[in-house]
């Protein structure tokens, strides 16, 4: 079969430069292409024509970055997003602090927008919630919550970084205190902050 010259053709972000003699193991032509980002790559004719290859790979990288937007340090009405926890089945989980009770919880990106709390709002009456909101001192406690995974209030384990992270609520907002590979050390960081901020 006569080879169709693709030189000069543009496919997505790729411009075909030339056939420099590169071939697949089965003898198919691998066209030398230049991506709009400046990288050069060899691509089979059919992959170019079918639209299966549209860039050197930078397009996929950009799409991944858009899909896994970094939420670290941001917050919603209900959660403070501390940092990325881990990825599983192409889903990103984030270490979050519930603004209503100060509890740590791991949430997916879409759950951060959907959930109104870590679950504490479902477990308490409206009267109790309103009392806590009107009284900031109610958040000032060193007692661990029922959902605490470490047994120390204000300390959670970051699976991705493999460190214990300490935080404390100041003016109803979570404040990062520090982290350690040792739970006891992270707990000490938290306890010192409790004394400083007048926790019970």
PDB file of C-alpha atoms in Angstrom:
ATOM      1  CA  UNK A   1       0.000   0.000   0.000  1.00  0.00           C
ATOM      2  CA  UNK A   2       1.308   3.412  -0.963  1.00  0.00           C
ATOM      3  CA  UNK A   3       2.268   5.585   1.989  1.00  0.00           C
ATOM      4  CA  UNK A   4       0.231   8.779   2.368  1.00  0.00           C
ATOM      5  CA  UNK A   5       2.500  11.719   3.132  1.00  0.00           C
ATOM      6  CA  UNK A   6       1.263  13.448   6.282  1.00  0.00           C
ATOM      7  CA  UNK A   7       4.055  16.028   6.391  1.00  0.00           C
ATOM      8  CA  UNK A   8       2.711  19.439   7.399  1.00  0.00           C
ATOM      9  CA  UNK A   9      -0.636  18.118   8.607  1.00  0.00           C
ATOM     10  CA  UNK A  10      -1.886  19.219  12.023  1.00  0.00           C
ATOM     11  CA  UNK A  11      -3.651  16.823  14.394  1.00  0.00           C
ATOM     12  CA  UNK A  12      -4.739  18.400  17.650  1.00  0.00           C
ATOM     13  CA  UNK A  13      -1.590  19.907  19.106  1.00  0.00           C
ATOM     14  CA  UNK A  14       0.703  17.905  16.829  1.00  0.00           C
ATOM     15  CA  UNK A  15       2.261  19.075  13.563  1.00  0.00           C
ATOM     16  CA  UNK A  16       3.772  16.322  11.403  1.00  0.00           C
ATOM     17  CA  UNK A  17       7.384  17.201  10.591  1.00  0.00           C
ATOM     18  CA  UNK A  18       8.653  14.246   8.562  1.00  0.00           C
ATOM     19  CA  UNK A  19       9.083  10.508   8.188  1.00  0.00           C
ATOM     20  CA  UNK A  20      12.559  10.079   9.646  1.00  0.00           C
ATOM     21  CA  UNK A  21      12.603   6.327   9.089  1.00  0.00           C
ATOM     22  CA  UNK A  22      11.266   5.280  12.483  1.00  0.00           C
ATOM     23  CA  UNK A  23       9.048   2.196  12.379  1.00  0.00           C
ATOM     24  CA  UNK A  24       7.022  -0.005  14.709  1.00  0.00           C
ATOM     25  CA  UNK A  25       7.973  -3.666  15.206  1.00  0.00           C
ATOM     26  CA  UNK A  26       5.449  -4.542  12.506  1.00  0.00           C
ATOM     27  CA  UNK A  27       6.925  -2.035  10.072  1.00  0.00           C
ATOM     28  CA  UNK A  28       4.351   0.743  10.383  1.00  0.00           C
ATOM     29  CA  UNK A  29       5.473   4.342   9.870  1.00  0.00           C
ATOM     30  CA  UNK A  30       6.117   6.437  12.964  1.00  0.00           C
ATOM     31  CA  UNK A  31       5.828  10.096  12.009  1.00  0.00           C
ATOM     32  CA  UNK A  32       8.023  12.617  13.763  1.00  0.00           C
ATOM     33  CA  UNK A  33       5.677  15.272  15.148  1.00  0.00           C
ATOM     34  CA  UNK A  34       6.164  18.483  17.077  1.00  0.00           C
ATOM     35  CA  UNK A  35       3.721  19.352  19.836  1.00  0.00           C
ATOM     36  CA  UNK A  36       2.570  22.932  20.412  1.00  0.00           C
ATOM     37  CA  UNK A  37       4.398  22.778  23.767  1.00  0.00           C
ATOM     38  CA  UNK A  38       7.693  22.212  21.929  1.00  0.00           C
ATOM     39  CA  UNK A  39       8.178  18.500  22.596  1.00  0.00           C
ATOM     40  CA  UNK A  40       8.745  16.051  19.739  1.00  0.00           C
ATOM     41  CA  UNK A  41       7.198  12.618  19.565  1.00  0.00           C
ATOM     42  CA  UNK A  42       6.766   9.720  17.097  1.00  0.00           C
ATOM     43  CA  UNK A  43       3.176   8.718  16.300  1.00  0.00           C
ATOM     44  CA  UNK A  44       1.562   6.122  14.021  1.00  0.00           C
ATOM     45  CA  UNK A  45      -0.495   7.383  11.077  1.00  0.00           C
ATOM     46  CA  UNK A  46      -3.710   5.745  12.267  1.00  0.00           C
ATOM     47  CA  UNK A  47      -3.431   7.219  15.756  1.00  0.00           C
ATOM     48  CA  UNK A  48      -3.096  10.690  14.235  1.00  0.00           C
ATOM     49  CA  UNK A  49      -5.997  10.252  11.820  1.00  0.00           C
ATOM     50  CA  UNK A  50      -8.319   8.667  14.408  1.00  0.00           C
ATOM     51  CA  UNK A  51      -7.592  11.390  16.943  1.00  0.00           C
ATOM     52  CA  UNK A  52      -6.289   8.913  19.505  1.00  0.00           C
ATOM     53  CA  UNK A  53      -3.068  10.905  19.848  1.00  0.00           C
ATOM     54  CA  UNK A  54      -3.513  14.674  19.963  1.00  0.00           C
ATOM     55  CA  UNK A  55      -0.405  15.755  21.861  1.00  0.00           C
ATOM     56  CA  UNK A  56       2.915  14.583  23.258  1.00  0.00           C
ATOM     57  CA  UNK A  57       1.076  13.761  26.471  1.00  0.00           C
ATOM     58  CA  UNK A  58       0.794  17.291  27.822  1.00  0.00           C
ATOM     59  CA  UNK A  59      -2.937  17.414  27.053  1.00  0.00           C
ATOM     60  CA  UNK A  60      -3.618  14.432  29.316  1.00  0.00           C
ATOM     61  CA  UNK A  61      -1.466  15.967  32.042  1.00  0.00           C
ATOM     62  CA  UNK A  62      -3.492  19.188  31.863  1.00  0.00           C
ATOM     63  CA  UNK A  63      -6.767  17.285  32.063  1.00  0.00           C
ATOM     64  CA  UNK A  64      -5.519  15.378  35.108  1.00  0.00           C
ATOM     65  CA  UNK A  65      -4.530  18.607  36.834  1.00  0.00           C
ATOM     66  CA  UNK A  66      -7.978  20.060  36.144  1.00  0.00           C
ATOM     67  CA  UNK A  67      -9.658  16.896  37.444  1.00  0.00           C
ATOM     68  CA  UNK A  68      -7.481  16.801  40.559  1.00  0.00           C
ATOM     69  CA  UNK A  69      -7.475  20.503  41.390  1.00  0.00           C
ATOM     70  CA  UNK A  70      -5.472  21.197  44.530  1.00  0.00           C
ATOM     71  CA  UNK A  71      -7.887  22.207  47.294  1.00  0.00           C
ATOM     72  CA  UNK A  72      -5.221  22.443  50.026  1.00  0.00           C
ATOM     73  CA  UNK A  73      -5.660  25.505  52.228  1.00  0.00           C
ATOM     74  CA  UNK A  74      -9.119  26.352  50.891  1.00  0.00           C
ATOM     75  CA  UNK A  75     -12.396  26.186  52.793  1.00  0.00           C
ATOM     76  CA  UNK A  76     -16.147  25.984  52.340  1.00  0.00           C
ATOM     77  CA  UNK A  77     -18.979  26.969  54.670  1.00  0.00           C
ATOM     78  CA  UNK A  78     -18.638  23.628  56.433  1.00  0.00           C
ATOM     79  CA  UNK A  79     -15.057  22.414  56.011  1.00  0.00           C
ATOM     80  CA  UNK A  80     -11.464  23.603  56.135  1.00  0.00           C
ATOM     81  CA  UNK A  81      -9.408  21.580  53.617  1.00  0.00           C
ATOM     82  CA  UNK A  82      -5.971  20.962  55.125  1.00  0.00           C
ATOM     83  CA  UNK A  83      -4.204  18.943  52.431  1.00  0.00           C
ATOM     84  CA  UNK A  84      -4.458  15.927  50.141  1.00  0.00           C
ATOM     85  CA  UNK A  85      -4.825  12.618  51.981  1.00  0.00           C
ATOM     86  CA  UNK A  86      -4.483  10.002  49.222  1.00  0.00           C
ATOM     87  CA  UNK A  87      -5.856   8.817  45.858  1.00  0.00           C
ATOM     88  CA  UNK A  88      -7.871   5.646  45.305  1.00  0.00           C
ATOM     89  CA  UNK A  89      -9.620   4.409  42.154  1.00  0.00           C
ATOM     90  CA  UNK A  90      -8.879   7.739  40.406  1.00  0.00           C
ATOM     91  CA  UNK A  91     -10.545   9.644  43.233  1.00  0.00           C
ATOM     92  CA  UNK A  92      -8.784  12.115  45.489  1.00  0.00           C
ATOM     93  CA  UNK A  93      -9.445  12.192  49.227  1.00  0.00           C
ATOM     94  CA  UNK A  94      -8.716  15.305  51.295  1.00  0.00           C
ATOM     95  CA  UNK A  95      -7.930  15.820  54.970  1.00  0.00           C
ATOM     96  CA  UNK A  96     -10.682  18.138  56.177  1.00  0.00           C
ATOM     97  CA  UNK A  97     -11.639  19.776  59.459  1.00  0.00           C
ATOM     98  CA  UNK A  98     -15.339  20.120  60.228  1.00  0.00           C
ATOM     99  CA  UNK A  99     -16.081  23.746  61.122  1.00  0.00           C
ATOM    100  CA  UNK A 100     -19.003  22.740  63.327  1.00  0.00           C
ATOM    101  CA  UNK A 101     -17.149  20.500  65.784  1.00  0.00           C
ATOM    102  CA  UNK A 102     -13.463  20.570  64.837  1.00  0.00           C
ATOM    103  CA  UNK A 103     -13.416  16.876  63.938  1.00  0.00           C
ATOM    104  CA  UNK A 104     -11.031  15.534  61.262  1.00  0.00           C
ATOM    105  CA  UNK A 105     -12.570  13.689  58.321  1.00  0.00           C
ATOM    106  CA  UNK A 106     -11.341  12.424  54.936  1.00  0.00           C
ATOM    107  CA  UNK A 107     -13.615  13.454  52.052  1.00  0.00           C
ATOM    108  CA  UNK A 108     -13.684  13.182  48.275  1.00  0.00           C
ATOM    109  CA  UNK A 109     -13.758  16.416  46.289  1.00  0.00           C
ATOM    110  CA  UNK A 110     -17.481  16.141  45.504  1.00  0.00           C
ATOM    111  CA  UNK A 111     -18.332  15.218  49.100  1.00  0.00           C
ATOM    112  CA  UNK A 112     -16.790  18.446  50.375  1.00  0.00           C
ATOM    113  CA  UNK A 113     -19.482  20.396  48.524  1.00  0.00           C
ATOM    114  CA  UNK A 114     -22.334  17.992  49.287  1.00  0.00           C
ATOM    115  CA  UNK A 115     -21.823  17.311  52.984  1.00  0.00           C
ATOM    116  CA  UNK A 116     -22.956  19.857  55.563  1.00  0.00           C
ATOM    117  CA  UNK A 117     -20.776  18.419  58.354  1.00  0.00           C
ATOM    118  CA  UNK A 118     -18.692  15.409  59.369  1.00  0.00           C
ATOM    119  CA  UNK A 119     -21.913  13.887  60.681  1.00  0.00           C
ATOM    120  CA  UNK A 120     -22.043  15.828  63.933  1.00  0.00           C
ATOM    121  CA  UNK A 121     -25.054  17.883  62.818  1.00  0.00           C
ATOM    122  CA  UNK A 122     -27.080  14.717  62.320  1.00  0.00           C
ATOM    123  CA  UNK A 123     -26.143  13.433  65.754  1.00  0.00           C
ATOM    124  CA  UNK A 124     -27.179  16.487  67.727  1.00  0.00           C
ATOM    125  CA  UNK A 125     -30.426  18.369  68.110  1.00  0.00           C
ATOM    126  CA  UNK A 126     -30.884  21.816  66.594  1.00  0.00           C
ATOM    127  CA  UNK A 127     -30.996  23.274  70.093  1.00  0.00           C
ATOM    128  CA  UNK A 128     -27.571  21.847  70.934  1.00  0.00           C
ATOM    129  CA  UNK A 129     -26.066  23.094  67.669  1.00  0.00           C
ATOM    130  CA  UNK A 130     -27.388  26.606  68.199  1.00  0.00           C
ATOM    131  CA  UNK A 131     -26.010  26.627  71.744  1.00  0.00           C
ATOM    132  CA  UNK A 132     -22.561  25.677  70.453  1.00  0.00           C
ATOM    133  CA  UNK A 133     -22.615  28.258  67.678  1.00  0.00           C
ATOM    134  CA  UNK A 134     -23.596  31.004  70.112  1.00  0.00           C
ATOM    135  CA  UNK A 135     -20.953  29.870  72.623  1.00  0.00           C
ATOM    136  CA  UNK A 136     -17.430  29.616  71.123  1.00  0.00           C
ATOM    137  CA  UNK A 137     -16.158  28.201  74.429  1.00  0.00           C
ATOM    138  CA  UNK A 138     -18.012  24.966  73.684  1.00  0.00           C
ATOM    139  CA  UNK A 139     -15.399  24.147  71.043  1.00  0.00           C
ATOM    140  CA  UNK A 140     -12.623  24.618  73.594  1.00  0.00           C
ATOM    141  CA  UNK A 141     -12.250  21.092  74.862  1.00  0.00           C
ATOM    142  CA  UNK A 142      -9.473  18.527  74.864  1.00  0.00           C
ATOM    143  CA  UNK A 143     -11.859  15.560  74.880  1.00  0.00           C
ATOM    144  CA  UNK A 144     -11.554  13.444  71.707  1.00  0.00           C
ATOM    145  CA  UNK A 145     -14.614  13.209  69.474  1.00  0.00           C
ATOM    146  CA  UNK A 146     -16.377   9.908  68.891  1.00  0.00           C
ATOM    147  CA  UNK A 147     -14.941   9.789  65.371  1.00  0.00           C
ATOM    148  CA  UNK A 148     -11.342  10.417  66.421  1.00  0.00           C
ATOM    149  CA  UNK A 149      -9.032   7.887  64.741  1.00  0.00           C
ATOM    150  CA  UNK A 150      -6.060   8.592  67.011  1.00  0.00           C
ATOM    151  CA  UNK A 151      -7.742   8.973  70.384  1.00  0.00           C
ATOM    152  CA  UNK A 152      -6.360  12.497  70.653  1.00  0.00           C
ATOM    153  CA  UNK A 153      -8.612  15.428  69.862  1.00  0.00           C
ATOM    154  CA  UNK A 154      -7.090  17.750  67.287  1.00  0.00           C
ATOM    155  CA  UNK A 155      -4.658  15.135  65.952  1.00  0.00           C
ATOM    156  CA  UNK A 156      -5.221  13.026  62.851  1.00  0.00           C
ATOM    157  CA  UNK A 157      -3.037  10.726  60.767  1.00  0.00           C
ATOM    158  CA  UNK A 158      -2.140  11.840  57.232  1.00  0.00           C
ATOM    159  CA  UNK A 159      -1.888   8.555  55.312  1.00  0.00           C
ATOM    160  CA  UNK A 160      -0.128  10.080  52.311  1.00  0.00           C
ATOM    161  CA  UNK A 161       2.575  11.865  54.318  1.00  0.00           C
ATOM    162  CA  UNK A 162       2.620   9.188  57.043  1.00  0.00           C
ATOM    163  CA  UNK A 163       2.621  11.817  59.771  1.00  0.00           C
ATOM    164  CA  UNK A 164       0.356  12.811  62.650  1.00  0.00           C
ATOM    165  CA  UNK A 165      -0.977  16.330  62.153  1.00  0.00           C
ATOM    166  CA  UNK A 166      -1.982  18.576  65.059  1.00  0.00           C
ATOM    167  CA  UNK A 167      -4.465  21.443  64.810  1.00  0.00           C
ATOM    168  CA  UNK A 168      -6.645  23.530  67.108  1.00  0.00           C
ATOM    169  CA  UNK A 169      -9.724  25.738  66.745  1.00  0.00           C
ATOM    170  CA  UNK A 170      -9.054  29.440  67.231  1.00  0.00           C
ATOM    171  CA  UNK A 171     -12.013  31.808  66.812  1.00  0.00           C
ATOM    172  CA  UNK A 172     -13.976  28.896  65.303  1.00  0.00           C
ATOM    173  CA  UNK A 173     -11.295  28.351  62.638  1.00  0.00           C
ATOM    174  CA  UNK A 174      -8.861  25.394  62.486  1.00  0.00           C
ATOM    175  CA  UNK A 175      -5.234  26.435  63.053  1.00  0.00           C
ATOM    176  CA  UNK A 176      -2.383  24.163  61.913  1.00  0.00           C
ATOM    177  CA  UNK A 177       0.082  23.505  64.742  1.00  0.00           C
ATOM    178  CA  UNK A 178       2.603  21.076  63.280  1.00  0.00           C
ATOM    179  CA  UNK A 179       3.142  17.396  62.488  1.00  0.00           C
ATOM    180  CA  UNK A 180       5.260  14.429  63.562  1.00  0.00           C
ATOM    181  CA  UNK A 181       5.802  10.773  62.725  1.00  0.00           C
ATOM    182  CA  UNK A 182       5.207  10.109  66.428  1.00  0.00           C
ATOM    183  CA  UNK A 183       1.666  10.321  67.837  1.00  0.00           C
ATOM    184  CA  UNK A 184       2.891  11.259  71.320  1.00  0.00           C
ATOM    185  CA  UNK A 185       4.902  14.172  69.953  1.00  0.00           C
ATOM    186  CA  UNK A 186       1.929  15.415  67.917  1.00  0.00           C
ATOM    187  CA  UNK A 187      -0.268  15.071  71.014  1.00  0.00           C
ATOM    188  CA  UNK A 188       2.238  17.142  73.011  1.00  0.00           C
ATOM    189  CA  UNK A 189       2.092  19.863  70.342  1.00  0.00           C
ATOM    190  CA  UNK A 190      -1.693  19.891  70.680  1.00  0.00           C
ATOM    191  CA  UNK A 191      -1.608  19.963  74.503  1.00  0.00           C
ATOM    192  CA  UNK A 192       0.761  22.944  74.567  1.00  0.00           C
ATOM    193  CA  UNK A 193      -1.628  24.788  72.260  1.00  0.00           C
ATOM    194  CA  UNK A 194      -4.575  23.877  74.514  1.00  0.00           C
ATOM    195  CA  UNK A 195      -2.811  25.572  77.421  1.00  0.00           C
ATOM    196  CA  UNK A 196      -1.954  28.589  75.293  1.00  0.00           C
ATOM    197  CA  UNK A 197      -5.521  29.039  74.036  1.00  0.00           C
ATOM    198  CA  UNK A 198      -7.266  28.219  77.315  1.00  0.00           C
ATOM    199  CA  UNK A 199      -8.824  24.865  76.487  1.00  0.00           C
ATOM    200  CA  UNK A 200     -10.491  22.862  79.242  1.00  0.00           C
TER     201      UNK A 200
END
